[in-house]
Structures are given as structure tokens and as C-alpha cells.
Amino acid sequence: MSKRRPSRLSGHRGRRLRAIIGRRDGVRCFHCGVPFASTDEATLDHFVPRSVWCYDRMANFVLACDPCNQAKADVLPLGLLLVLQPWLTGRTQEGRAA
Ligand SMILES: [Zn+2]
């Protein structure tokens, strides 16, 4: 049985992407705040899971440690879920006015 590994986007593209995100967010796990000695230790995590939003946009990547990345899997972060909740339940302001 194989275990799904978090995306590291190996090679030059992955290193460059992690370095850019490290400058943007800091060289630490986005979820638990554990610092990395270098961005090479980090995994790339899709903030919005690919199962929900399948585009690889820079804005959707964060650095994460292995345990956080694997624990999060395809689950939406709570803050994002609360923002999307009105649309998911069909209770937008437009919906109330109609
Ligand atoms: Zn973490």
C-alpha cells in the first residue's frame, strides 16, 4: 500500500517556487508555524485543495511541514470554509433578496 506524499515539486521549479513563497510568507510552516532551516525542507501545500480548485496558482500555494500537509489532505481550511459557507448553502445576499 503506497502512502500519498505531499507535493515537493522537485527540481529547479520547486526550489524556486518554495523560495518565492518563503519570501512572501516566511520560511515556516503556514499551518503550525514551525520554522524551516531552508525552504528545501518544506512541502508545497495547496491552500484550497486541488479537488476544489484545480489550478496551480502562486496565490494558492503555502509552505507546510510533512505532518501538517498530510493531516490537511483535501480538507478546506476553516477560515475559507466560513467565507464560502453562504455560497455553499445558497444563502447569499442575492438569494435572500429573491
Ligand atoms: Zn506544520
Coordinates of C-alpha atoms and ligand atoms in Angstrom, one line a residue:
M1 CA 0.0 0.0 0.0
S2 CA 1.5 3.3 -1.1
K3 CA 1.2 6.4 1.0
R4 CA 0.4 9.7 -0.8
R5 CA 3.3 12.0 -0.4
P6 CA 2.9 15.8 -0.3
S7 CA 4.0 17.7 -3.3
R8 CA 7.6 18.9 -3.2
L9 CA 7.7 19.9 -6.9
S10 CA 11.3 18.7 -7.1
G11 CA 13.9 20.3 -9.2
H12 CA 14.6 23.9 -10.1
R13 CA 10.9 24.9 -10.4
G14 CA 10.0 23.6 -7.0
R15 CA 13.0 25.2 -5.3
R16 CA 12.3 28.5 -7.0
L17 CA 8.6 28.3 -6.0
R18 CA 9.4 27.5 -2.4
A19 CA 11.9 30.3 -2.2
I20 CA 9.4 32.9 -3.6
I21 CA 6.7 31.6 -1.1
G22 CA 9.3 31.7 1.7
R23 CA 10.0 35.4 1.0
R24 CA 6.2 36.1 0.8
D25 CA 5.1 34.2 4.0
G26 CA 8.3 33.5 5.9
V27 CA 10.3 30.3 6.0
R28 CA 8.0 28.4 8.3
C29 CA 5.0 26.0 8.1
F30 CA 1.9 28.1 7.2
H31 CA -0.3 25.9 9.5
C32 CA 1.7 25.3 12.7
G33 CA 4.4 27.9 12.4
V34 CA 7.4 25.6 12.8
P35 CA 10.4 27.3 11.2
F36 CA 12.4 25.5 8.4
A37 CA 16.2 25.8 8.2
S38 CA 15.7 26.3 4.5
T39 CA 12.8 26.1 2.1
D40 CA 14.1 22.8 0.8
E41 CA 12.7 21.2 3.9
A42 CA 9.2 22.4 3.2
T43 CA 6.4 20.8 1.1
L44 CA 4.2 22.9 -1.1
D45 CA 0.6 22.8 0.1
H46 CA -2.4 23.9 -1.9
F47 CA -4.3 26.2 0.5
V48 CA -7.5 25.5 -1.4
P49 CA -7.3 21.7 -2.2
R50 CA -6.9 20.7 -5.8
S51 CA -10.1 18.7 -5.5
V52 CA -11.9 22.1 -5.1
W53 CA -9.8 24.4 -7.2
C54 CA -7.6 22.6 -9.7
Y55 CA -5.4 25.5 -10.8
D56 CA -1.8 25.7 -9.7
R57 CA -1.7 29.5 -8.9
M58 CA 1.1 31.0 -6.8
A59 CA -1.5 32.6 -4.5
N60 CA -2.9 29.1 -3.7
F61 CA 0.5 27.7 -2.5
V62 CA 1.8 27.8 1.1
L63 CA 4.8 26.1 2.7
A64 CA 3.9 23.3 5.0
C65 CA 5.7 20.6 7.1
D66 CA 5.0 17.0 6.2
P67 CA 2.7 16.3 9.2
C68 CA 0.5 19.4 8.5
N69 CA 0.4 18.7 4.8
Q70 CA -0.7 15.1 5.3
A71 CA -3.1 16.0 8.1
K72 CA -4.8 18.7 6.0
A73 CA -5.1 16.5 2.9
D74 CA -8.1 17.6 0.8
V75 CA -9.9 19.5 3.6
L76 CA -10.7 23.2 3.3
P77 CA -9.2 25.5 5.9
L78 CA -11.8 26.5 8.5
G79 CA -11.5 30.3 7.6
L80 CA -12.1 29.6 4.0
L81 CA -15.0 27.3 4.7
L82 CA -16.6 30.1 6.8
V83 CA -16.2 32.6 3.9
L84 CA -17.6 30.1 1.4
Q85 CA -20.4 28.9 3.6
P86 CA -23.1 31.3 2.3
W87 CA -22.4 30.2 -1.3
L88 CA -22.3 26.5 -0.4
T89 CA -25.7 26.7 1.4
G90 CA -27.2 29.1 -1.2
R91 CA -27.7 31.9 1.4
T92 CA -26.0 34.7 -0.4
Q93 CA -27.5 38.3 -0.2
E94 CA -28.8 37.9 -3.7
G95 CA -30.6 34.7 -2.6
R96 CA -32.3 36.4 0.4
A97 CA -33.5 39.3 -1.8
A98 CA -35.1 37.0 -4.4
Ligands
ZN1 ZN 3.2 22.3 10.2

